[in-house]
XYZ file of C-alpha atoms in Angstrom:
587
model
C 28.935 -23.169 0.889
C 30.127 -26.828 -1.175
C 26.783 -26.952 -3.268
C 26.972 -23.115 -3.842
C 30.081 -23.514 -5.069
C 28.666 -25.927 -7.173
C 26.025 -24.033 -8.817
C 28.413 -21.550 -9.524
C 30.542 -23.946 -11.529
C 27.481 -24.751 -13.610
C 26.154 -21.749 -14.534
C 29.675 -20.858 -16.384
C 29.828 -23.960 -18.092
C 26.196 -23.550 -19.665
C 27.243 -19.463 -20.368
C 29.854 -21.539 -22.179
C 28.127 -24.020 -23.370
C 25.205 -21.686 -25.573
C 25.629 -21.337 -29.124
C 26.480 -18.181 -30.548
C 23.150 -17.606 -32.018
C 21.450 -18.090 -28.319
C 20.792 -15.716 -25.582
C 23.185 -16.079 -22.084
C 21.667 -17.818 -19.360
C 19.340 -15.714 -16.612
C 20.039 -17.248 -13.332
C 18.653 -15.803 -9.883
C 21.188 -14.382 -9.460
C 22.107 -13.335 -12.678
C 19.026 -11.030 -14.408
C 21.233 -8.224 -15.337
C 23.086 -10.014 -18.885
C 23.834 -8.933 -22.025
C 20.482 -8.861 -25.268
C 20.967 -10.903 -27.418
C 20.959 -8.093 -29.854
C 21.796 -4.270 -29.695
C 19.663 -3.379 -32.611
C 16.409 -2.086 -31.472
C 13.116 -2.416 -32.740
C 13.318 0.598 -35.411
C 16.566 -1.020 -36.684
C 14.984 -4.332 -37.004
C 12.794 -2.867 -39.261
C 15.045 -1.772 -41.336
C 17.335 -4.450 -41.483
C 14.108 -6.589 -41.998
C 12.794 -4.079 -45.053
C 16.785 -4.167 -46.673
C 16.928 -7.965 -46.809
C 13.562 -8.343 -48.158
C 13.851 -5.953 -51.129
C 17.494 -7.839 -51.706
C 15.715 -10.975 -52.175
C 13.280 -9.598 -54.958
C 15.615 -9.530 -57.300
C 15.575 -13.287 -58.237
C 11.938 -13.502 -58.753
C 11.749 -9.903 -60.567
C 14.808 -11.975 -62.700
C 13.382 -15.007 -63.120
C 9.041 -13.369 -63.708
C 9.864 -10.229 -65.678
C 11.572 -12.893 -68.358
C 8.290 -14.842 -69.432
C 6.173 -12.441 -70.982
C 9.424 -12.083 -73.848
C 9.998 -15.184 -74.607
C 8.114 -15.218 -77.890
C 9.601 -12.517 -79.185
C 13.472 -13.256 -77.849
C 12.456 -16.485 -79.909
C 12.592 -14.681 -82.805
C 15.360 -12.045 -82.457
C 17.899 -14.634 -82.257
C 16.116 -16.772 -84.743
C 16.061 -20.167 -83.173
C 13.296 -22.093 -81.441
C 11.098 -21.896 -78.340
C 12.860 -24.943 -77.180
C 15.547 -23.465 -76.972
C 14.522 -19.919 -74.986
C 13.418 -22.459 -72.724
C 16.664 -23.919 -72.705
C 17.776 -20.181 -71.124
C 14.962 -20.805 -68.199
C 15.954 -24.354 -67.049
C 19.836 -22.946 -67.274
C 18.638 -20.554 -64.853
C 16.696 -22.336 -62.624
C 19.656 -24.971 -62.184
C 22.143 -21.899 -61.652
C 19.509 -20.717 -58.902
C 19.806 -23.588 -56.521
C 23.690 -24.122 -57.252
C 24.700 -20.443 -56.824
C 23.600 -19.862 -52.937
C 25.869 -22.877 -51.868
C 28.201 -20.542 -52.768
C 28.123 -17.534 -51.592
C 26.023 -19.118 -48.401
C 28.706 -20.452 -46.517
C 31.246 -17.168 -47.395
C 28.163 -14.985 -45.863
C 28.369 -17.078 -43.265
C 32.087 -17.054 -42.487
C 33.447 -13.470 -44.604
C 30.286 -11.675 -43.644
C 26.630 -10.949 -44.851
C 27.796 -7.435 -46.066
C 30.488 -8.881 -48.059
C 28.549 -11.480 -49.919
C 25.899 -8.734 -50.588
C 28.541 -6.652 -52.201
C 29.745 -9.491 -54.900
C 26.483 -10.677 -55.574
C 24.522 -7.946 -56.308
C 28.373 -7.069 -58.089
C 27.597 -10.133 -60.671
C 24.712 -9.136 -60.954
C 24.826 -5.559 -62.685
C 27.517 -6.881 -64.181
C 25.148 -9.423 -66.412
C 22.110 -7.475 -66.594
C 24.088 -4.816 -68.779
C 25.441 -8.025 -70.500
C 22.179 -9.146 -71.458
C 20.658 -5.703 -72.259
C 23.600 -5.731 -74.918
C 23.174 -9.669 -75.869
C 23.833 -9.963 -79.514
C 23.437 -13.699 -80.170
C 22.005 -16.373 -78.171
C 24.744 -18.080 -77.173
C 25.431 -14.894 -75.150
C 22.089 -14.635 -73.889
C 22.608 -18.187 -72.803
C 25.593 -17.924 -71.061
C 24.530 -14.605 -69.747
C 21.119 -15.664 -67.895
C 23.499 -18.141 -66.143
C 25.763 -15.325 -64.574
C 22.657 -13.431 -63.515
C 21.104 -16.153 -61.885
C 24.564 -16.181 -59.864
C 23.814 -13.045 -58.490
C 20.713 -12.688 -57.896
C 19.464 -15.911 -56.385
C 22.120 -15.807 -53.462
C 20.104 -12.785 -52.351
C 17.274 -15.402 -50.579
C 19.921 -17.139 -48.531
C 21.887 -14.744 -47.198
C 19.213 -12.912 -45.798
C 17.481 -15.393 -44.060
C 20.938 -15.883 -42.900
C 20.189 -12.111 -41.638
C 17.147 -13.113 -40.103
C 18.836 -15.556 -38.104
C 21.152 -13.108 -36.988
C 19.027 -11.003 -35.537
C 16.139 -13.111 -34.225
C 14.986 -15.456 -31.980
C 12.681 -18.633 -32.145
C 10.627 -16.534 -30.194
C 9.952 -14.085 -33.043
C 11.568 -15.458 -36.216
C 8.805 -16.344 -37.378
C 6.495 -13.356 -37.988
C 10.134 -12.040 -40.010
C 10.614 -14.334 -41.803
C 7.021 -13.962 -42.861
C 7.601 -10.657 -43.851
C 10.757 -11.864 -45.352
C 9.495 -13.740 -47.350
C 6.119 -11.398 -48.277
C 9.093 -9.677 -49.610
C 10.771 -11.646 -51.455
C 6.993 -12.772 -53.343
C 6.420 -9.321 -54.576
C 7.880 -9.705 -57.759
C 5.778 -13.361 -58.600
C 2.694 -11.172 -58.558
C 4.049 -8.130 -60.716
C 7.656 -8.908 -62.353
C 5.432 -10.567 -64.899
C 3.586 -7.749 -65.205
C 5.997 -4.955 -65.274
C 8.127 -7.747 -68.023
C 5.500 -7.627 -70.670
C 4.900 -3.431 -70.069
C 8.313 -3.161 -71.126
C 8.608 -5.812 -73.359
C 5.103 -4.626 -75.412
C 6.595 -0.684 -75.630
C 10.163 -0.494 -75.603
C 11.317 -3.589 -76.216
C 12.507 -6.587 -74.585
C 16.416 -5.646 -73.972
C 14.099 -2.686 -71.491
C 14.039 -5.540 -68.769
C 17.318 -5.764 -68.911
C 18.250 -2.566 -68.502
C 15.285 -1.891 -65.754
C 16.741 -4.647 -63.939
C 20.589 -2.691 -63.975
C 19.499 0.904 -62.807
C 17.278 -1.204 -60.399
C 20.139 -3.212 -58.920
C 22.879 -0.045 -59.606
C 20.566 2.323 -57.314
C 19.532 -0.771 -54.559
C 23.543 -1.489 -54.353
C 23.896 2.089 -52.880
C 21.780 2.044 -50.898
C 22.782 -1.760 -49.332
C 25.836 -0.343 -48.757
C 25.249 2.714 -46.715
C 22.251 1.738 -44.737
C 22.629 -2.076 -43.915
C 24.690 -3.131 -40.771
C 27.280 -6.023 -41.016
C 24.910 -8.482 -38.927
C 26.930 -12.429 -39.001
C 27.405 -13.297 -34.814
C 30.996 -14.732 -35.171
C 31.747 -11.537 -36.525
C 30.170 -8.486 -34.648
C 28.313 -11.019 -31.734
C 25.017 -9.592 -31.167
C 25.688 -6.193 -32.674
C 28.230 -4.770 -29.909
C 31.537 -5.405 -31.273
C 33.476 -3.452 -33.384
C 35.397 -5.473 -36.491
C 38.713 -4.182 -37.657
C 37.178 -4.392 -41.473
C 36.002 -1.008 -42.597
C 33.807 -2.522 -45.501
C 32.066 -4.206 -42.194
C 32.322 -1.415 -39.762
C 30.737 1.025 -41.385
C 26.996 1.226 -41.005
C 27.016 -0.137 -37.433
C 28.780 2.620 -35.630
C 25.918 4.668 -36.364
C 23.367 1.471 -35.499
C 25.221 1.225 -32.170
C 25.200 5.005 -30.768
C 21.843 5.028 -31.934
C 20.631 1.910 -30.178
C 17.888 2.649 -27.578
C 18.562 -0.962 -26.597
C 20.609 -1.176 -23.100
C 23.999 -2.548 -23.301
C 27.854 -3.066 -21.763
C 30.164 -2.013 -24.396
C 33.117 -4.326 -24.256
C 36.467 -4.449 -26.613
C 36.191 -1.252 -28.912
C 37.394 -3.368 -31.334
C 37.500 -7.201 -32.647
C 39.908 -8.527 -34.913
C 37.614 -11.321 -37.310
C 38.357 -15.115 -36.223
C 40.244 -16.713 -39.201
C 37.727 -19.124 -40.424
C 37.637 -21.439 -44.003
C 35.203 -20.802 -46.206
C 33.216 -23.833 -45.600
C 31.646 -24.630 -49.588
C 30.377 -28.665 -48.214
C 28.096 -27.094 -45.460
C 25.629 -26.894 -47.372
C 25.576 -30.648 -49.175
C 26.429 -32.095 -45.388
C 23.497 -30.429 -44.062
C 21.330 -31.726 -47.436
C 22.388 -34.746 -47.054
C 22.168 -34.412 -42.992
C 19.362 -37.176 -41.312
C 17.856 -34.015 -39.294
C 17.031 -32.155 -43.026
C 16.793 -34.313 -45.411
C 13.132 -35.307 -45.008
C 12.226 -32.463 -44.502
C 14.132 -30.519 -47.193
C 12.881 -33.715 -49.584
C 9.184 -33.138 -48.649
C 9.341 -29.113 -49.322
C 11.118 -29.453 -52.190
C 8.716 -32.005 -53.658
C 5.532 -29.762 -52.702
C 7.508 -26.478 -54.012
C 8.063 -27.938 -57.882
C 4.696 -28.950 -58.452
C 4.150 -24.948 -57.199
C 6.344 -24.020 -60.301
C 4.815 -26.347 -62.962
C 1.210 -25.190 -62.136
C 2.962 -21.705 -62.587
C 5.129 -22.790 -66.245
C 2.418 -24.345 -67.664
C -0.519 -21.131 -66.878
C 0.269 -19.184 -69.533
C 0.282 -22.423 -72.338
C -2.872 -23.209 -70.260
C -4.657 -20.562 -70.358
C -4.053 -19.120 -74.137
C -4.968 -23.026 -75.234
C -8.213 -23.345 -73.554
C -9.388 -19.746 -72.646
C -7.636 -17.911 -75.801
C -6.377 -15.428 -73.596
C -3.916 -12.302 -75.091
C -0.605 -12.677 -72.923
C -1.651 -9.146 -71.633
C -4.668 -11.132 -69.980
C -2.078 -13.968 -69.325
C 0.274 -11.678 -67.022
C -2.694 -10.434 -65.149
C -3.864 -14.409 -64.177
C -0.868 -14.524 -62.166
C -1.618 -11.813 -59.190
C -4.195 -14.723 -57.860
C -0.633 -16.643 -57.433
C 1.144 -13.933 -56.244
C -1.774 -12.414 -53.816
C -2.116 -16.012 -52.481
C 1.777 -15.906 -51.976
C 2.270 -12.655 -49.736
C -1.282 -12.658 -48.118
C 0.009 -16.882 -46.702
C 3.069 -15.781 -45.878
C 2.415 -13.187 -43.628
C -0.569 -14.780 -42.299
C 2.354 -17.864 -41.500
C 4.398 -15.435 -40.091
C 2.016 -14.720 -37.155
C 0.650 -18.635 -36.983
C 4.425 -19.240 -36.245
C 4.983 -17.476 -33.650
C 1.928 -17.852 -31.330
C 2.348 -22.366 -32.371
C 6.178 -21.311 -30.824
C 4.572 -18.855 -27.606
C 2.304 -22.063 -27.045
C 4.698 -24.135 -26.697
C 7.072 -22.890 -24.767
C 5.063 -22.078 -22.150
C 3.888 -26.006 -21.728
C 8.103 -26.848 -22.305
C 8.594 -24.336 -19.361
C 5.719 -25.399 -17.087
C 6.936 -29.352 -17.639
C 10.456 -28.339 -16.646
C 9.383 -25.974 -13.851
C 7.352 -29.547 -12.466
C 10.393 -31.608 -13.393
C 12.903 -29.746 -11.542
C 10.805 -29.350 -8.134
C 10.437 -32.838 -8.299
C 13.645 -34.034 -8.668
C 14.809 -31.333 -5.645
C 11.327 -33.288 -3.545
C 13.274 -36.957 -4.929
C 16.930 -35.994 -3.871
C 15.851 -34.293 -0.477
C 13.796 -37.255 0.479
C 17.389 -39.446 -0.519
C 18.923 -37.513 1.821
C 16.579 -37.722 4.523
C 16.181 -41.128 4.325
C 20.117 -41.161 4.666
C 20.266 -39.431 7.567
C 17.728 -41.136 9.131
C 19.499 -44.218 8.950
C 22.481 -42.677 10.282
C 21.147 -42.066 13.264
C 19.677 -45.511 14.004
C 23.037 -47.222 13.553
C 24.787 -43.757 15.601
C 25.188 -44.740 19.094
C 25.649 -40.332 20.068
C 22.107 -40.303 18.308
C 21.311 -38.401 15.442
C 23.675 -35.087 14.643
C 22.531 -31.494 14.751
C 23.050 -31.284 10.846
C 20.753 -33.602 10.223
C 18.266 -31.621 10.914
C 18.740 -28.068 9.066
C 19.032 -30.648 6.228
C 15.544 -31.443 6.401
C 14.515 -28.336 7.622
C 16.393 -26.694 4.212
C 14.964 -29.132 1.558
C 11.243 -26.818 1.846
C 13.786 -23.683 1.292
C 15.830 -25.527 -1.453
C 13.028 -25.873 -3.447
C 11.521 -22.554 -2.938
C 14.302 -21.249 -4.392
C 14.673 -23.524 -7.346
C 11.218 -22.342 -8.885
C 12.138 -18.918 -7.753
C 15.038 -19.433 -10.244
C 13.132 -20.683 -12.657
C 10.185 -18.661 -12.296
C 13.244 -15.592 -12.567
C 14.194 -16.804 -16.367
C 11.120 -17.699 -17.558
C 9.884 -14.898 -16.617
C 11.468 -11.749 -16.335
C 13.542 -12.203 -19.968
C 11.629 -14.297 -22.352
C 14.501 -14.080 -25.016
C 17.104 -14.922 -22.368
C 14.412 -17.757 -20.541
C 14.283 -19.155 -24.395
C 18.047 -20.043 -24.374
C 17.731 -21.152 -20.456
C 15.130 -24.089 -21.211
C 16.983 -25.578 -24.163
C 20.002 -25.370 -22.941
C 18.999 -26.795 -19.647
C 17.419 -29.479 -20.867
C 20.896 -30.483 -22.343
C 22.976 -30.023 -19.200
C 24.668 -33.287 -17.938
C 23.978 -30.973 -14.439
C 20.890 -32.458 -14.413
C 19.666 -34.382 -11.123
C 21.391 -38.034 -12.014
C 17.445 -39.837 -11.260
C 16.982 -38.215 -14.601
C 17.504 -41.430 -17.868
C 16.698 -39.024 -20.296
C 17.427 -35.514 -21.223
C 15.157 -33.288 -24.156
C 15.839 -30.095 -26.024
C 12.666 -28.434 -26.796
C 10.768 -29.532 -28.881
C 10.960 -27.508 -32.111
C 8.859 -30.123 -34.534
C 6.140 -29.636 -32.545
C 6.365 -26.007 -32.405
C 7.087 -25.479 -35.888
C 5.361 -28.054 -38.004
C 2.567 -28.908 -36.570
C 0.436 -26.722 -39.388
C 1.995 -28.269 -42.445
C -0.549 -31.864 -42.814
C -3.118 -29.382 -43.338
C -1.564 -27.314 -45.612
C -0.379 -30.417 -47.698
C -4.050 -31.674 -48.223
C -5.180 -28.117 -49.208
C -2.557 -28.155 -51.783
C -2.930 -30.896 -52.734
C -6.426 -30.451 -53.251
C -6.162 -27.764 -55.218
C -3.337 -29.059 -57.684
C -6.293 -30.945 -58.977
C -8.668 -28.415 -58.817
C -6.690 -26.689 -61.626
C -6.183 -29.234 -63.315
C -9.593 -30.761 -64.108
C -10.704 -27.773 -64.468
C -8.771 -26.821 -66.847
C -9.548 -30.211 -68.734
C -13.075 -29.108 -68.575
C -12.522 -25.540 -69.697
C -15.314 -25.882 -71.885
C -17.399 -25.852 -69.039
C -16.042 -24.168 -65.755
C -15.300 -20.860 -65.535
C -11.741 -19.128 -65.820
C -12.220 -17.744 -62.432
C -11.551 -21.061 -60.757
C -8.577 -22.332 -61.987
C -7.273 -18.815 -61.100
C -8.694 -19.339 -57.910
C -6.938 -22.690 -57.401
C -3.651 -20.851 -58.041
C -4.636 -18.057 -55.431
C -5.158 -21.068 -52.570
C -1.875 -22.887 -54.251
C 0.680 -19.913 -53.925
C -0.920 -19.419 -50.412
C 0.300 -23.087 -49.462
C 3.412 -24.118 -50.558
C 4.111 -20.344 -49.442
C 3.272 -21.116 -46.346
C 5.382 -24.850 -46.335
C 8.366 -22.880 -47.965
C 8.062 -20.423 -45.229
C 7.973 -22.749 -42.123
C 10.642 -25.314 -43.071
C 12.849 -22.119 -44.220
C 11.845 -21.356 -40.413
C 12.722 -24.502 -38.668
C 15.912 -25.158 -40.851
C 17.263 -21.490 -38.893
C 16.254 -22.547 -36.236
C 17.842 -25.913 -36.591
C 21.389 -25.049 -38.082
C 21.508 -21.569 -36.142
C 25.428 -21.271 -36.814
C 24.756 -22.124 -40.229
C 21.713 -20.127 -41.116
C 22.797 -19.144 -44.922
C 24.288 -22.408 -45.808
C 21.260 -24.277 -44.546
C 19.029 -21.507 -46.891
C 21.392 -22.333 -49.221
C 20.328 -26.060 -48.785
C 16.730 -25.988 -49.175
C 17.430 -23.608 -52.277
C 19.716 -26.340 -54.021
C 17.418 -29.353 -53.514
C 14.253 -27.242 -54.546
C 15.433 -25.683 -57.563
C 17.598 -28.423 -58.814
C 14.347 -30.116 -58.658
C 11.865 -27.071 -59.698
C 14.115 -26.961 -62.789
C 13.288 -30.712 -63.735
C 9.944 -29.993 -63.209
C 9.475 -27.306 -65.181
C 10.679 -28.740 -68.548
C 8.969 -32.402 -67.755
C 5.296 -30.754 -67.257
C 4.261 -29.302 -70.289
C 5.036 -32.910 -72.682
C 3.358 -34.658 -70.085
C 0.033 -32.364 -70.618
C 0.300 -33.036 -73.948
C 0.050 -36.831 -73.829
C -2.298 -37.155 -71.389
C -4.139 -34.272 -70.607
C -4.150 -31.429 -67.997
C -5.950 -33.097 -65.416
C -4.608 -36.747 -65.134
C -0.797 -34.900 -65.577
C -1.573 -32.662 -62.026
C -3.465 -36.225 -61.010
C 0.628 -37.492 -61.220
C 2.113 -34.876 -59.697
C -0.928 -34.756 -56.821
C 0.347 -39.253 -56.424
C 4.147 -37.874 -56.118
C 2.959 -35.512 -53.090
C 0.895 -38.194 -51.371
C 4.247 -39.808 -51.364
C 6.684 -36.917 -50.822
C 4.627 -36.088 -47.297
C 6.483 -39.119 -45.568
C 9.204 -37.212 -45.507
C 7.086 -34.499 -43.165
C 5.619 -37.707 -41.297
C 9.830 -39.106 -40.823
C 10.322 -35.397 -39.626
C 8.168 -35.131 -36.454
C 8.374 -38.604 -35.170
C 12.352 -38.868 -35.131
C 13.257 -35.191 -36.193
C 13.982 -34.500 -32.542
C 15.305 -37.678 -31.255
C 18.168 -37.125 -34.329
C 18.454 -33.405 -32.989
C 19.719 -34.607 -29.235
C 21.681 -37.196 -30.605
C 23.604 -34.306 -33.025
C 23.929 -32.125 -30.215
C 25.700 -34.408 -27.954
C 27.727 -35.591 -30.599
C 29.038 -32.022 -30.886
C 29.727 -32.460 -27.100
C 31.684 -34.903 -26.996
C 29.455 -36.622 -25.065
C 29.178 -40.972 -25.563
C 25.956 -42.316 -26.075
C 22.716 -41.789 -28.078
C 19.906 -39.464 -26.322
C 16.535 -41.481 -27.755
C-alpha cells in the first residue's frame, strides 16, 4: 500500500511539472486524459493557412518594392544610394520589430498582436501610396516593416500552440512555404504594377490586400495562446479573445471534457527582454549565429542578382524579375520536403528513445528486486527464527512488478503518441527515477532535428560558389547555370531556416513567439549589413572571389552548428534543472 501511494504521488508531481505546451502524462492507471489541443485536423488546417497568409505580408512588402527602385529615385529626385537606404532601413526594422510584438503575443494573445500589427501595416501602406517626399518614404517604410515583419514570429507562436514536436516539423514546413511564396511572385507583381499603373499602386495593392485580410483574420482565426486558452477548451473573459474560439469549441470533432466555462486571464507582464535573453543564452546562441550567417549569404545573393544579371547577360527589368522564380520555387519546395523529413526523423529518434527507456526501466527494476532479495536473505541468515513469509512474497512479486512497469511504459508509448512524448521526456527529468541512475537525460532533440544540417550547409556552399564563378565567366557560361544555382541555394537556405525555427520553438515552447523574434532579429540585422556590403565588394574583387569570401565565412559559422550538436543537449538539461530549483549540473 505504501508503494502504491508513493507511485500515485509521483504521478501527480509529474503532471504538475509538465510544461504548458506538453500533453499531460499517461500512465497505466489513467489512459483517459485531456487532448493536447481540441482543434481537430480541419480546424488546424484553417489556423495554419491563416497564419501562413499573414506571414506573406513581410515578403510582399519587401520584394514587390525592388522593381520600382530606379523609378523612385527619379520621381523623388534622389540618388539610387538613398533609395537603397530605404531597403536597408526596412531590413533593420524587420529585425527589431518582432522583439516587441513577439513578447506581446506571448502574454496578451496572438489575436491582439495580429490586430495591432496589421493596423500599423495598413496605415503605413496608405501613407506610402500618398508620399510626396523622400523623408516620408523613408519613415513610412520603417513603419511598414514594423507592422509586417512580426507576422512571422507571431505565426511561429501559433504553430507552437497547436502542434507537438512529433508533427511540428511538417506543419512548420507548410508555414515556411507560405511565407516564401512572395519571394517568387512579389517581384513579378511589383514590376507589373509599377510598369502599368505606377509605383504608388504597389502600396495601394498592399493596403487593399491587408485590409481585406484583416477582416478575415478577425472573423476566422481563434485565440491559441496556451497560457490564455489552454488546449483550446478554456474560454477567456475578453471578447476579443473569446470569438471565434467558441465556434471552434462547439464544432471540434475532438473529444474533450469541458472545464470552467469562463476563465480570467492571468496577469502577466510583457517581457521585452525575452528575445534578447534567448538570443544570448548559450542554449540558443550558437544555433542562431550559424543560421543567421547562412541566411545572410543567401540574401546577399538575392540582392546582387538584379545588377549581376543585367550587367553580365544584358537582361531587361522584366526578364530580371523572371530570374527570381528559380530562387522562389527552390525555397517553397525545399521547406515542404524538409518538413516531412523533420517529422520522419523525429519519429525515428523518439522510437529509439522509447526503447532505451523501456530497457533501462526494466533493468533498474531487476536490480532493485535483486537488492531486496539479497537483503532479505541476509536477514534470514542472522535471524534464529528463520525466514519470514514476507520475504517469499517479495521475491515472488518481483517478476510481476517488472511486468507491470513494462505494461505501463507500453501504454504510454503506443496508446496516445502525443501524450507519450510528454511522458517519456518528463520521466527522463523526474527525480523519482531510481537512485541507481547517476545521470538523467532529456529527449535528444538535437539528434532528432539537426542531423541534416551539415549536408545542407555543404550543398549551399557549393551552390554559392557556382553562382559567383558562373557570373564571373558569364561569357562562357549559359545563364541557366546561375539560375539553377539560385534554385539550389533557395532550397538549402530555407530548409536550414525551417529546421532552426522548429528546433528553437521546440526548445522554448513556452515562449515560441519570443524565440522566433530572437532568430528574426539576428538574421535580419546581419542581412541588412550584408545587403549594403555585397555590392561594393563585388565591385572591388569581382563576383567569383566575393562569393568565395562569403563561403569562407560560412565555413567558420558552421562551428556554431558543431557546438550546438555537441553540447546543446547538456545545456538544455542544465537549464531545466535550474528552472526546477535543483542543485548541480547535468552533463
